[in-house]
Coordinates of C-alpha atoms and ligand atoms in Angstrom, one line a residue:
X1 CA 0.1 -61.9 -18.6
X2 CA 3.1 -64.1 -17.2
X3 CA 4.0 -62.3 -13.9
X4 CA 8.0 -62.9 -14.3
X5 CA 9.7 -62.8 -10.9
X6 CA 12.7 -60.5 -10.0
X7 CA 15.7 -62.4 -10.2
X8 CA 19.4 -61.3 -9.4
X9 CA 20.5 -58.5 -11.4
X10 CA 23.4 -58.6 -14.2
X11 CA 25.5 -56.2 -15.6
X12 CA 24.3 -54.7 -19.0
X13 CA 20.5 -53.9 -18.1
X14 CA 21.5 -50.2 -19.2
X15 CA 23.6 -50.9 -21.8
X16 CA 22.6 -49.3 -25.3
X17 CA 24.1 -50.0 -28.5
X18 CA 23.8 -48.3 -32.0
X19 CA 21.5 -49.0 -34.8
X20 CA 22.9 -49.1 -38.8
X21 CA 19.1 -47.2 -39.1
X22 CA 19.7 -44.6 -36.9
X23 CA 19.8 -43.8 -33.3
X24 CA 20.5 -46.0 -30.1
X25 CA 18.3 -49.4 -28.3
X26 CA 18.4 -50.7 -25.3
X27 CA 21.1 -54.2 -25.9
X28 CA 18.8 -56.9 -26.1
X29 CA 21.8 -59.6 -25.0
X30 CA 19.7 -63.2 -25.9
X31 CA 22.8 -64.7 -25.7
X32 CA 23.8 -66.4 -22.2
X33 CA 25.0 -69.6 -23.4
X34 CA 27.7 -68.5 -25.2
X35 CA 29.0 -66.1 -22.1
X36 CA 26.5 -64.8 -19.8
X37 CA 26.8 -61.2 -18.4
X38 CA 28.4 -60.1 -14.9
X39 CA 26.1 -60.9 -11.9
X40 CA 25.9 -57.2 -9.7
X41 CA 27.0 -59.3 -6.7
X42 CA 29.9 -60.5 -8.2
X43 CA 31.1 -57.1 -9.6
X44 CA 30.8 -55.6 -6.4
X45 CA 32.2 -58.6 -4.5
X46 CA 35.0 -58.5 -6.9
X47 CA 35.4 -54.8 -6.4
X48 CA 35.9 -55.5 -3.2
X49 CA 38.2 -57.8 -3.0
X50 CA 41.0 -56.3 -5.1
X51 CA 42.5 -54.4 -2.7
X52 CA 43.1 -57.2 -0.6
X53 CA 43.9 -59.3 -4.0
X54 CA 47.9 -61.2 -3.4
X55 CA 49.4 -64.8 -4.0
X56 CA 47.5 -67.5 -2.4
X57 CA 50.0 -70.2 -1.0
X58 CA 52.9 -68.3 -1.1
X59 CA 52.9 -65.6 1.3
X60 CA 53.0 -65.0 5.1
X61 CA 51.6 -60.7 4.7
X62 CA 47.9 -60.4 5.8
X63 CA 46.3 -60.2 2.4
X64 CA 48.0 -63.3 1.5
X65 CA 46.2 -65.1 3.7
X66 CA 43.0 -62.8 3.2
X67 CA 43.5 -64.3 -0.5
X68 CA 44.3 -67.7 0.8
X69 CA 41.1 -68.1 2.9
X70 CA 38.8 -67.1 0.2
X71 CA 40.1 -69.1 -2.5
X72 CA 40.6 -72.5 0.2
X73 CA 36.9 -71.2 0.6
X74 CA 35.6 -71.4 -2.2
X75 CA 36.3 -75.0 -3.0
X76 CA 33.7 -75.4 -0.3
X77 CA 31.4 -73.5 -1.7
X78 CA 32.0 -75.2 -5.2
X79 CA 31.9 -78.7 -3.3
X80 CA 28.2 -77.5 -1.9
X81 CA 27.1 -76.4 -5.2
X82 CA 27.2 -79.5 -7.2
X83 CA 26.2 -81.2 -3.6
X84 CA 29.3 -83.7 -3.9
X85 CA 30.4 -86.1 -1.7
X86 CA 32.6 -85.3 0.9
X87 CA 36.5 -86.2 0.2
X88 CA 35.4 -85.6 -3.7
X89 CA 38.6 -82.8 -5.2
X90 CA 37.7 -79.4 -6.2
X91 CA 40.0 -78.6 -8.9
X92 CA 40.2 -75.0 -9.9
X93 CA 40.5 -74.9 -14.0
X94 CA 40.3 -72.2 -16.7
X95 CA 36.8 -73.1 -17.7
X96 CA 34.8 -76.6 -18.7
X97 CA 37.6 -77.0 -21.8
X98 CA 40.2 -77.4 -19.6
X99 CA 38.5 -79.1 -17.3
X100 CA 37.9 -81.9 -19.4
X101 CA 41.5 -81.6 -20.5
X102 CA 42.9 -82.2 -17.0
X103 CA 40.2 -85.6 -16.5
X104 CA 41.6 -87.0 -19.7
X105 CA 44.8 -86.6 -18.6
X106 CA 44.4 -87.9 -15.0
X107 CA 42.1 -91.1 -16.4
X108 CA 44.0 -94.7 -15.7
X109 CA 45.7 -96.1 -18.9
X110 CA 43.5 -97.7 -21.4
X111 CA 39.8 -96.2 -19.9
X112 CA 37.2 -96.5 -22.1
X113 CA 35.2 -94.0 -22.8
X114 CA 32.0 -93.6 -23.9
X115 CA 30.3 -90.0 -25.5
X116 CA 27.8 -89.0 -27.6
X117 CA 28.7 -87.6 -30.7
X118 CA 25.8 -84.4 -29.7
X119 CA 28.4 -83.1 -27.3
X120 CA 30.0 -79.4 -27.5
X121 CA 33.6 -80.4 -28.8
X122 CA 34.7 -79.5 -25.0
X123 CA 33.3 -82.7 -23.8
X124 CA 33.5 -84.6 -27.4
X125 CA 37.6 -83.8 -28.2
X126 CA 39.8 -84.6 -24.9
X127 CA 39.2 -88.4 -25.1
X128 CA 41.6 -89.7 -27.8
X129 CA 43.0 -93.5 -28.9
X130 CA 41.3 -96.6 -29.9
X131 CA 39.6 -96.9 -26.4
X132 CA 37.3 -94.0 -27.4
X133 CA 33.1 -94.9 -28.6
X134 CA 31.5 -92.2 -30.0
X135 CA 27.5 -92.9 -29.9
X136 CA 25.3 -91.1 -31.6
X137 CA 22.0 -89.6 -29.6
X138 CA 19.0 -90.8 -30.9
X139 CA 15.7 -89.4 -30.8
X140 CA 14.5 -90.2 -27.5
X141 CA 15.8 -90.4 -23.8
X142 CA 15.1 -93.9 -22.9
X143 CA 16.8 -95.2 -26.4
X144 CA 19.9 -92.7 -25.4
X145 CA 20.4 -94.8 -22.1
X146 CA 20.2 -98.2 -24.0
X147 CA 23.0 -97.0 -26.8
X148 CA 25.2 -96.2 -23.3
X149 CA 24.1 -99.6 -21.6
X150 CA 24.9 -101.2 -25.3
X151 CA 28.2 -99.5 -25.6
X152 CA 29.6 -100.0 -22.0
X153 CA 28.8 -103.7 -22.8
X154 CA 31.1 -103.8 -26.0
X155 CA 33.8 -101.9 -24.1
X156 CA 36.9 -104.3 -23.0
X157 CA 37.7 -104.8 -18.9
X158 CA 39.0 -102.0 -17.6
X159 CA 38.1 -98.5 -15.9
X160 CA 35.2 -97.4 -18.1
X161 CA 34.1 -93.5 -18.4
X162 CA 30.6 -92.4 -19.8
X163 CA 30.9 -88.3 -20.7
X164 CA 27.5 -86.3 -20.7
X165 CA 26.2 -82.8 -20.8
X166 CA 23.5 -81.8 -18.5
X167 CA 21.7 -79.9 -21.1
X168 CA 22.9 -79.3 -24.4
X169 CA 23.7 -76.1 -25.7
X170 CA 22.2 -76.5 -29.4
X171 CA 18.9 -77.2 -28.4
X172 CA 18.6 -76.6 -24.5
X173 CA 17.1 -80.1 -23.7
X174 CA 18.2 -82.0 -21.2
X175 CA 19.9 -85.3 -20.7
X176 CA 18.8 -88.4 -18.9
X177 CA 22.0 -88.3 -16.4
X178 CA 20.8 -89.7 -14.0
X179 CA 19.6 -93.0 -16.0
X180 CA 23.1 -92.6 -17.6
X181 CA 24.7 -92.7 -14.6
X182 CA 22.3 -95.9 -13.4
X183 CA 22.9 -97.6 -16.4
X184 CA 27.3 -96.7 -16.0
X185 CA 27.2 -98.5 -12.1
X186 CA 25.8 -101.3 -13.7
X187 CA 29.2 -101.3 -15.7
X188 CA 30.7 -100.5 -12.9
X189 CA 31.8 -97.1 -15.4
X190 CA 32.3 -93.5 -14.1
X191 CA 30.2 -90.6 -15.1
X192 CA 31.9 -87.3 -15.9
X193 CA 28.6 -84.6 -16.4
X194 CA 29.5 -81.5 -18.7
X195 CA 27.7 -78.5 -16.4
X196 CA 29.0 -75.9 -18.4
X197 CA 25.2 -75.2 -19.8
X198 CA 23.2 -76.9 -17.0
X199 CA 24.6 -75.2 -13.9
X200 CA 23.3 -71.5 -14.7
X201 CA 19.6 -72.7 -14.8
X202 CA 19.0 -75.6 -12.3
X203 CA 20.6 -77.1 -9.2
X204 CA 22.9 -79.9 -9.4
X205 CA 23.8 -82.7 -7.1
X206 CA 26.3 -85.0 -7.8
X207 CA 25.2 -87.5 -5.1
X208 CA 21.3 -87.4 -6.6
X209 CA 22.0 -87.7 -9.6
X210 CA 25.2 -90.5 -8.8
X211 CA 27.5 -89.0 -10.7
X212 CA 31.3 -88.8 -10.2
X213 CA 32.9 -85.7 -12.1
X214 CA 31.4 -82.6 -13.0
X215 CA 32.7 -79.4 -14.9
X216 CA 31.8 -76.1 -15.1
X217 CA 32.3 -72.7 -16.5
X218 CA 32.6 -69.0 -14.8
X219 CA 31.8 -67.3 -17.3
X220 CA 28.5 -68.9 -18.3
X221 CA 27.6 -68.9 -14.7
X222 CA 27.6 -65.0 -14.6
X223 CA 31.1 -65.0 -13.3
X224 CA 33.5 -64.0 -16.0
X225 CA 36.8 -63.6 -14.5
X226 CA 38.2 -66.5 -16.3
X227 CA 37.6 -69.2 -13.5
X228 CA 35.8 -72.7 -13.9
X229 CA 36.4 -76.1 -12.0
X230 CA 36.5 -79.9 -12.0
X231 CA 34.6 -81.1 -8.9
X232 CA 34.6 -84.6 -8.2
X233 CA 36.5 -88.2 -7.5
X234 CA 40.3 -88.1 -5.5
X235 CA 41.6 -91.1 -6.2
X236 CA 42.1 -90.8 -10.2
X237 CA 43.2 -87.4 -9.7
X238 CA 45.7 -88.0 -6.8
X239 CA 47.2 -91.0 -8.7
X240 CA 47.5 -89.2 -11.9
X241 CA 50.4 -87.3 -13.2
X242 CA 50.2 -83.2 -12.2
X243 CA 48.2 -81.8 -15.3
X244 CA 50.8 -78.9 -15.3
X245 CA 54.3 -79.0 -13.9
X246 CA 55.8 -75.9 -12.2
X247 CA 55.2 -74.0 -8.8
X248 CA 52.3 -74.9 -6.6
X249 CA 52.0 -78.6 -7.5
X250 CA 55.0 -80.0 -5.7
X251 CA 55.7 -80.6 -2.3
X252 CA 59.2 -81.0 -2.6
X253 CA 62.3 -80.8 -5.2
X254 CA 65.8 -81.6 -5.3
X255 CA 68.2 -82.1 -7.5
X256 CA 67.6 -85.4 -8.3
X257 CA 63.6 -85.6 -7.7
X258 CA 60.7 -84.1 -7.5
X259 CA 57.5 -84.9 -4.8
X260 CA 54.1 -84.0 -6.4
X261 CA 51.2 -82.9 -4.2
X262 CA 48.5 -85.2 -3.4
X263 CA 45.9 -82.8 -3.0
X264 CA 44.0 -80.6 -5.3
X265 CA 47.2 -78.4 -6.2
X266 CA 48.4 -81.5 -7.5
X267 CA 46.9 -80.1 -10.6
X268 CA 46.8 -76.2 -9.7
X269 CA 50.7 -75.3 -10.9
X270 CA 51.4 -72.0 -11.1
X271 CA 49.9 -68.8 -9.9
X272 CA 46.3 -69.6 -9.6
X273 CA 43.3 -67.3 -10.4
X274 CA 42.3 -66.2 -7.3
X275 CA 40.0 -63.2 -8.5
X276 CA 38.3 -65.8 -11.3
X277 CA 37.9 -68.4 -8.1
X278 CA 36.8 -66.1 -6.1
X279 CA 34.1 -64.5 -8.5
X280 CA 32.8 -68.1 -9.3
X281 CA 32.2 -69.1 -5.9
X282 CA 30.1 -65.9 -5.4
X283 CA 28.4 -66.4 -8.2
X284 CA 27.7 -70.3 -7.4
X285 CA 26.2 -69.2 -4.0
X286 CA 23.9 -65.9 -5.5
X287 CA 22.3 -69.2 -7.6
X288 CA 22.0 -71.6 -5.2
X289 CA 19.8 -68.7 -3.0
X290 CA 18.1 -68.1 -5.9
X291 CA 16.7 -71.2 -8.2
X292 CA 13.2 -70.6 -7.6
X293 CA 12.6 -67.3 -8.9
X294 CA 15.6 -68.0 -11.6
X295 CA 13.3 -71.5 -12.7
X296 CA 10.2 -69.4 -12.8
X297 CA 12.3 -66.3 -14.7
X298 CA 13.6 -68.3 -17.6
X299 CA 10.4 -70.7 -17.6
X300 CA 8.3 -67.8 -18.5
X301 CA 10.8 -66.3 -20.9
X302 CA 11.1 -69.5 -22.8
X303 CA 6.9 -70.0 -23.2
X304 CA 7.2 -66.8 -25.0
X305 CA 9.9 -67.3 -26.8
X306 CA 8.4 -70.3 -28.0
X307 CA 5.0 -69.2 -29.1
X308 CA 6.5 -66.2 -30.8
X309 CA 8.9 -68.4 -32.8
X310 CA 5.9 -71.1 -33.6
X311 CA 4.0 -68.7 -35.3
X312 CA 6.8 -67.2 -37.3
X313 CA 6.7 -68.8 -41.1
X314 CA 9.3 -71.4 -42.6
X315 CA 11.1 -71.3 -38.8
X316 CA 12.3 -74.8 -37.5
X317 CA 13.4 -75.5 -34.3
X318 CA 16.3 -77.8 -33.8
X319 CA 15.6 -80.7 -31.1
X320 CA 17.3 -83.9 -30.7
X321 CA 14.3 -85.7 -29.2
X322 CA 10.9 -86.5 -30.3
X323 CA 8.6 -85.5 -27.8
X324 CA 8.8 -81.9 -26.0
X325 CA 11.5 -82.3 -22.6
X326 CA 12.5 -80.5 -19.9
X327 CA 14.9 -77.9 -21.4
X328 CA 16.6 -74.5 -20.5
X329 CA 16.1 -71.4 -22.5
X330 CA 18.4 -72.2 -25.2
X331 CA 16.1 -72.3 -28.4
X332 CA 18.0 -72.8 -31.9
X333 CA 16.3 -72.5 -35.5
X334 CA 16.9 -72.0 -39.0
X335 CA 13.9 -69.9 -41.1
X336 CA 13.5 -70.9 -44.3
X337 CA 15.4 -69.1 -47.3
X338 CA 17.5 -66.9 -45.0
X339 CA 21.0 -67.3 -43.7
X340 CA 21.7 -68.0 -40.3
X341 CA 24.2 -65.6 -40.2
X342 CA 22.7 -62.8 -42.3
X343 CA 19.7 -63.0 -39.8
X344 CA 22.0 -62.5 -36.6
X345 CA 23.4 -59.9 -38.4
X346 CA 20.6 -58.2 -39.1
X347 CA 18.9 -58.6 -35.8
X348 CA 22.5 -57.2 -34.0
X349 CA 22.4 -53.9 -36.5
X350 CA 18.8 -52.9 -37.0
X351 CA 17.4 -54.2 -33.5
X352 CA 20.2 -54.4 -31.3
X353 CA 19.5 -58.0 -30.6
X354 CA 22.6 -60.3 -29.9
X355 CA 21.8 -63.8 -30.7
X356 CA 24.6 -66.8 -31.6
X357 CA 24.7 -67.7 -35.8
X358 CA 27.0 -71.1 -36.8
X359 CA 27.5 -74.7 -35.7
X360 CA 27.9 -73.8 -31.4
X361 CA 31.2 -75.7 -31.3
X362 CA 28.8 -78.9 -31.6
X363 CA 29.8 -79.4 -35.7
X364 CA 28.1 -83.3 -35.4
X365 CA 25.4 -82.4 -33.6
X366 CA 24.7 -79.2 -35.5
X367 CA 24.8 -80.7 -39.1
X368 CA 22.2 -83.3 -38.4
X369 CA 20.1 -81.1 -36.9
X370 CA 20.1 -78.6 -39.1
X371 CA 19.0 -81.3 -41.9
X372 CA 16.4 -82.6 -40.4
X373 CA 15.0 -79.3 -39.7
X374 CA 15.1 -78.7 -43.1
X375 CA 18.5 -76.1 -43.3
X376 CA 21.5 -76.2 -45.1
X377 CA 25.0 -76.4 -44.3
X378 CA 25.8 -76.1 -40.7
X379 CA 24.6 -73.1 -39.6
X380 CA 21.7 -71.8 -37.4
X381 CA 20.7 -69.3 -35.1
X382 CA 20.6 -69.7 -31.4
X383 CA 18.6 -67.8 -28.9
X384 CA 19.6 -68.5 -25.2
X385 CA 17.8 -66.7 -22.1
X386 CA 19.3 -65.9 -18.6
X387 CA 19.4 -63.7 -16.1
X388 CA 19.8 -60.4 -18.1
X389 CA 16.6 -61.7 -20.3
X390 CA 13.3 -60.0 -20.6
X391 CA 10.6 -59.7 -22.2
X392 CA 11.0 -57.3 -23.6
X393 CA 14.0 -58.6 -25.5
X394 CA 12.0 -62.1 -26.6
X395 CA 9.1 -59.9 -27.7
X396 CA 11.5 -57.6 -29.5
X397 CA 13.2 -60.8 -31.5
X398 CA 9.8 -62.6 -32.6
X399 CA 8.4 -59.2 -33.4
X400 CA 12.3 -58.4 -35.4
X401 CA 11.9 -61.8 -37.1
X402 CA 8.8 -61.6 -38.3
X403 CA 9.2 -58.2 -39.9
X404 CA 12.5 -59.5 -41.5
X405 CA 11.1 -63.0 -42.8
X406 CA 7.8 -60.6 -44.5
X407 CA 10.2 -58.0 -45.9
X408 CA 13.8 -58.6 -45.5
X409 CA 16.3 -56.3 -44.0
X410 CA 16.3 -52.2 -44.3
X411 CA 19.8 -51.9 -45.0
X412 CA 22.4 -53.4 -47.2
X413 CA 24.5 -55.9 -46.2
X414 CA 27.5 -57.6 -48.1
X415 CA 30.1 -60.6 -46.3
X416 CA 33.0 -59.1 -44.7
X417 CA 35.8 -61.4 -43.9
X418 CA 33.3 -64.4 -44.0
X419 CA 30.5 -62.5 -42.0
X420 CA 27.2 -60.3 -43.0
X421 CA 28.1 -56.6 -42.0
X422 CA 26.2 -53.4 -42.8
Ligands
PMP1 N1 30.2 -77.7 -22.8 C1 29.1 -77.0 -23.2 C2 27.8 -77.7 -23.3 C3 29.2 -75.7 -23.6 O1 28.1 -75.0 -24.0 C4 30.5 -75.1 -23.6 C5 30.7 -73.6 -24.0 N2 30.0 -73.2 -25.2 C6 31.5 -75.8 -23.1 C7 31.4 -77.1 -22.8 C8 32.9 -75.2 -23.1 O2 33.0 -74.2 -22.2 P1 34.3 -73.3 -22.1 O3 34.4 -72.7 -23.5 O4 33.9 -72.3 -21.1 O5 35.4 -74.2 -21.8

């Protein structure tokens, strides 16, 4: 028996939904990656801080500056999460989207760019124009830093840009950044590191791993109050045009010009999210306390998970490399002869399971994949541990599967507006 350490507890852990069969479970929420569920700490934090919730920047009353000092704060805390170097920005964002959004925007004129076409469409859309090389990930880690060595290479003079994610949120496995990021000096290319699936499960540090931008998500990291942030280089960001214009951003305006800020509300215009901020900074320092048990949590889940879906029949994992690597619990598959989104729906109304069915806004990635595993179209299902994971839930899925590849469903289900329903 795994002895499966206690980690910090989520929201949800008593939640129970109805079955089409009859009766209510216990929600079985194997689905992290998409949005992960509210850390206790952070909904009591939170509760906590709404009475003393006002405008940051704006005000001279007490809870102004009570909101002021906590969001100032938490770039801190952000800047200690991701271990960056000191004088890197701490930009406050709506999530790793937007994040992205703001770098391509605040990236010199004519930077190349370099990104593999695996990435989630966050990190694989911003970048646009002729300076743009899509690569496409091949099957093992060493060859995926020679197609970035080969590609920086080709790319003209200029500031170069090499965008990766930490771990990918198809199939889990992680990404050789740090020999990405060896291989980009070499260049004398920047690295921009999507977090957004890498940052719940393992510690990151920008200065081991040589990296210059990172980007993250709230609500993956257990925080979802509609926060992220951009952590990472000044002197792009303070040279580049304010990613929004209004409030917040300037310094100074007149009627004939206007004088931007140099610092991190450069790109922060208008009311800011202070609750969201200050949410994800709790959140970021409940992991950071915590990575040992959390490793040891999701390491265990993820064996089981494994062995339960090895042994269930016509099931294919989707994996971008050929030999097994270190990966978080983010398993994706397609069983043969049933739909991908049939079984999700099946799993959600007869089990109470909640798993992810489709292409994980990673359409590229997801298609090949999903050939080569043997599938059709673009669709599979995607199982993805975290903190509200146990094992009872993985144990309750393989068990779920295999009674639904040896007999099908109990119930009756028919496409409603595109999707299997009861
Ligand atoms: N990158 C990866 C690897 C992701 O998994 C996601 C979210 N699915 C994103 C970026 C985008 O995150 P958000 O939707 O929070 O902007």
């Amino acid at each position: 028996e795994t002895v499966v350490p206690a980690v910090p507890p989520v929201a949800g852990a008593s939640l129970r939904v109805p079955l089409v069969t009859g009766g209510d479970i216990g929600y079985a929420n194997l689905d992290h990656a998409a949005s992960a569920p509210c850390l206790d700490a952070v909904r009591s934090a939170v509760d906590e801080f709404l009475p003393w919730y006002a405008s940051v920047h704006r005000g001279a009353g007490f809870a102004s500056q009570v909101s002021t000092r906590l969001y100032e704060r938490t770039r801190g805390v952000l800047r200690r999460f991701v271990d960056a170097r000191s004088g890197d920005s701490v930009i406050f964002t709506r999530n790793t989207t937007d994040a992205f959004n703001l770098l391509a925007k605040a990236l010199p004129r004519k930077t190349s760019v370099v990104v593999f076409d695996s990435e989630h469409h966050a990190a694989l859309l911003p970048w646009r124009g002729p300076n743009v090389r899509r690569v496409q990930l091949p099957r093992t880690r060493l060859a995926a830093v020679s197609v970035v060595d080969e590609a920086l290479a080709e790319c003209p003079q200029g500031p170069r840009l090499v965008v990766v994610a930490g771990a990918s949120n198809v199939t889990g496995e992680l990404l050789p950044v740090a020999e990405i990021a060896a291989v980009a000096r070499k260049h004398g290319a920047r690295v921009a590191l999507d977090a957004a699936q890498l940052a719940p499960h393992r510690r990151i540090s920008l200065r081991e791993l040589d990296v210059d931008y990172v980007a993250l998500s709230g609500h993956k990291l257990y925080a979802p109050f509609g926060a992220g942030a951009l952590v990472g280089r000044s002197d792009w960001l303070r040279a580049a045009e304010p990613y929004l214009a209004g409030g917040g951003a300037t310094k100074l305006v007149t009627e004939e010009a206007v004088v931007w800020n140099s610092g991190e509300e450069r790109h922060e215009a208008g009311s800011p999210n202070t609750v969201g901020v200050y949410a994800l900074g709790v959140a970021c320092e409940q992991l950071a306390a915590q990575w040992e048990a959390i490793g040891a949590h999701e390491a265990a889940l993820l064996e089981r998970l494994r062995k339960g879906l090895a042994g269930l029949p016509g099931c294919a994992e989707l994996r971008f490399f050929d030999a097994p690597v270190d990966r978080v619990g983010t398993v994706s598959f397609v069983v043969d002869g049933f739909e991908p989104g049939w079984l999700a729906a099946v799993l959600s109304a007869e089990y109470g399971i909640g798993v992810r069915d489709g292409a994980f806004c990673a359409h590229v990635a997801a298609r090949r994949l999903i050939r080569e595993a043997g599938g059709e179209g673009q669709q599979a299902v995607r199982v993805s541990l975290g903190l509200g994971s146990t094992e009872e839930h993985v144990d309750r899925l393989v068990l779920a599967l295999r009674q639904i590849v040896a007999r099908g469903a109990r119930w009756e289900y028919a496409k409603v507006d595109g999707r299997w329903a009861p």
